[in-house]
Amino acid sequence: MSSFTLGHFSQVCSQLLNHYYGEIVGQVGSYLLRRGNRMLNDIPTATGLSIREVKKALAVMIQHNLVKFQASERNNNVAEYTMIHHNVYCLIRYPKYLYMIKRIYGTSEEILLEILLNLGQASASNVIFHSANRLNEANVLSPSALHQSFQRLAQDNFIIRCPKLAENATLLKVPTLEIEEKEKFAVPNVEIEPIARMLKEKATQLGGHCDSEIIWRVNHERFDIELRNVILVNAAARRVDTTAGELYHLILKLWRESSNPDSPVTTPVSYNVIKDAVRKNDSSPILLEHFDHYLRVLYEDSAGLIDRAGDAGGGQFNLDYSKVFENLACASLDSIVLERFGSKALRLFRLTRIQKFMEQDQMQNVAMIPAKEAKMFTYKLLEHNFLQIKELKKGTSNFAPVKSFILYHVELPQVVRTTLEASYKGLFNAMVRQMHDLTENQRLLEKHAMLESMLERLKGDGVPDEEIAELSDTMPPAEKSLVEKIHLMSDNLTLGQTQADETILILESYLKFKSKEL
Amino acid sequence: MALKVVIKKEKVDDARPRQSARDDDKTEIEARILELLRKYPKGINDKILETHMPNLDIQIRVDVINDLLTKKKMKLFQAPGTNELFWGLNEQPVSIKLKEVDKEENVVMRIIEEAGNKGILNKDIRDQSGLNLTTINKILKALEGKNLIKSVLSISVAKIKVYMLFDLQPDRSVTGGSWYTDGEFESELVDIVNQQCYRMLQQKAEAAKLKAMDGPLIVRNASFLSSKEICQMISDMNIVKFNLTVEEIEAILETLVYDGKIEMRMVSDGDERIKTYRIVETLLSSAAIVRIPCGVCPVIVKCGTAGEVQPKNCVYYDQWLD
């Protein structure tokens, strides 16, 4: 993004940086988002910060996988820094990551992930150490169990090794980083003993350890795949029923294990393999009994959730991401048109999309909507860029004005891009509103927070109840209810942001797979 | 001296035969000519007339023939092969009806007849007949008054009347089928039938779900209804006074498909392929973005960090957060 103003996506990113890392990082980040690759010396002059602050900001961002560097093309001795847009955007999804890991595995994995997200990049021992510290406050958990949890996360590719210094790196001014494919998820040997010892001594930092050179970070692509799968499974459950959702979940797992994550079509999986997996998985008896039927209903469904690709091994099944996400993107657009304009407009929109090119008269006849209303909704959709016009001239007269056919059609990638931009804007607005609400009432909220902590402390010290009640009365109930309301509003806005993110994921995935298919 | 007064008599023409006598003769001669025409269905020419009625004065004969021609009881034509002119009997029944109407009205009537059950615009009548528009309108009014023709509101050319013969049923393309009454589109009727069809499919789907123990394929196949069945059920319900055809029901069902509520599948039943329909759920319950005000905001384009419309003081957010 090398423009002078920030597009909506970049605005969201800079808002996130401001929120999670503070103003200085926010300013540096915004500058890099706006201007693309920049050398270190450009940044202080543009942002007005001191070089020390800029260096610190860049270090923080590199540590948290938000910025990457490489040798500049013009001068091999100087590094250029670029923002990794996707990773910055994924900051908003961290709560979802934690929830997913908790749901799939359990608390210990969740803590491991949380520590890793907080540290950005860390070695396995470090992560295990800090998690054990955190967990020790609640339960006693031995580091070896955590080590196993860590291995499980690595096996399922949720965490990935960071690239290390290349061999000839020390010779260059700007080091290059690389990693081999097979090493990406290999967990090294971790010595549990030193960690256990440190824990007993209640140390806050792990000293030198054997695997300090091997650093891990969160694998964002894997989490994206997981989020997409959740949407697909929900769609399958809606289309058929919950048991079908279970079956689909299993099949998605099989596909993920056998396919390349970047390809738009998964490798086919045979019927027998699926059946084995179902049996092994100990699923509901209905699924076992009607396995054939469920599979058939799913692949005959028009949503394209499963495609039958051949007959070997009892039937080969694969998934065409571009087709299924096209259907999901269309469903999202349909829902947006329905909520914004009404059901008649939705009918016209779907009609035009399915029939490709339609004239005004045809549209109103097929949709069985009165002429005046049909015209009004058509023009409304046109105004908001959901429909596009194509003119074809009829007649080749050179003199008289030539009449033309006016055809309406839906240019899907264009409409999706427009809606995506609008979604980014909506997300940004929700964030701005949240920030505004909190800063406006900051004084009140701080006062309330101070009061609460004081009360907690006093309760712990065993102060009699009347004094506590007296103290809590210093804040009138009106203010208390206002604080309640503000918290509620803030929660609603956070939820709203998560919702916007879901639509953004679907639309982004559609565009990504569409471009891959071409 | 007494002069002899002679009163000059006015010179008068030769006594003409009495008018009434002439008339009687005429009708008699007419009848005879008509008889001759009937005897020789292929036609008679002047020669035959002469041989049969040798005493007939040429003038009288000419008069009578002219009368018959105007009354359309006989016609003049050229026999094929020869250049001679023949007289023939006119068998057209319309001529009996049109006995009392004008020549111009005849022309107009003929054009309307030719238009069949699609009817014709008065503009087109003018083009074909070459008559004046006002004259045509007058004639049309007269003919309507006599209940020979009628006007029907056409849907294709908004609110323009087409004319056709009184007895004919107007074609579907003109009246638009059951959905149009008096040229107006009946959207309430369409909506009612629409909702009924949807409800029926819903009921079928729910009944099918009870068979969940038999597996999803059975559930799915049991939730289909064919268009014929739906038509039958709607007719049984007597919502509309007239019967709806299968095509019309299919048109309604197609709009439901375009609503995204149902899907269609062709099934071969014996020799023919019939359309069956069932309810489907959408892939998403609703696009998540519509749950925040920005997703459905009408002024999203004008919203920004400065100016009238800002998220900080957005009224939609205020309403939503309360």
Coordinates of N, CA and C in Angstrom, one line a residue, chain B residues 41 52 140 163 171 176 189 228 238 262 285 310:
Chain B
P41 N -75.2 -22.3 -59.0 CA -74.3 -21.8 -57.9 C -73.0 -21.4 -58.5
H52 N -83.4 -16.1 -69.6 CA -84.5 -16.5 -68.7 C -85.5 -15.4 -68.6
L140 N -66.1 2.7 -33.9 CA -65.9 1.7 -32.9 C -66.9 1.9 -31.8
Y163 N -59.2 -4.0 -29.6 CA -60.6 -4.4 -29.9 C -60.6 -5.7 -30.5
D171 N -56.7 -13.4 -25.8 CA -55.6 -14.3 -25.7 C -54.8 -14.0 -24.4
G176 N -52.7 -11.1 -19.8 CA -51.6 -11.5 -18.8 C -52.0 -12.6 -17.9
L189 N -52.5 -11.0 -4.7 CA -52.8 -12.4 -5.0 C -51.5 -13.2 -5.2
K228 N -47.1 -30.4 -9.9 CA -48.5 -30.8 -10.1 C -49.2 -31.0 -8.7
N238 N -59.0 -23.5 -2.6 CA -59.9 -22.5 -3.1 C -59.6 -21.1 -2.7
I262 N -36.3 -22.0 -1.6 CA -36.5 -23.4 -2.0 C -35.5 -23.7 -3.1
S285 N -26.8 -18.2 8.4 CA -28.0 -17.7 9.0 C -28.2 -16.2 8.7
Q310 N -20.1 10.7 11.7 CA -18.9 10.1 12.3 C -19.4 9.0 13.2

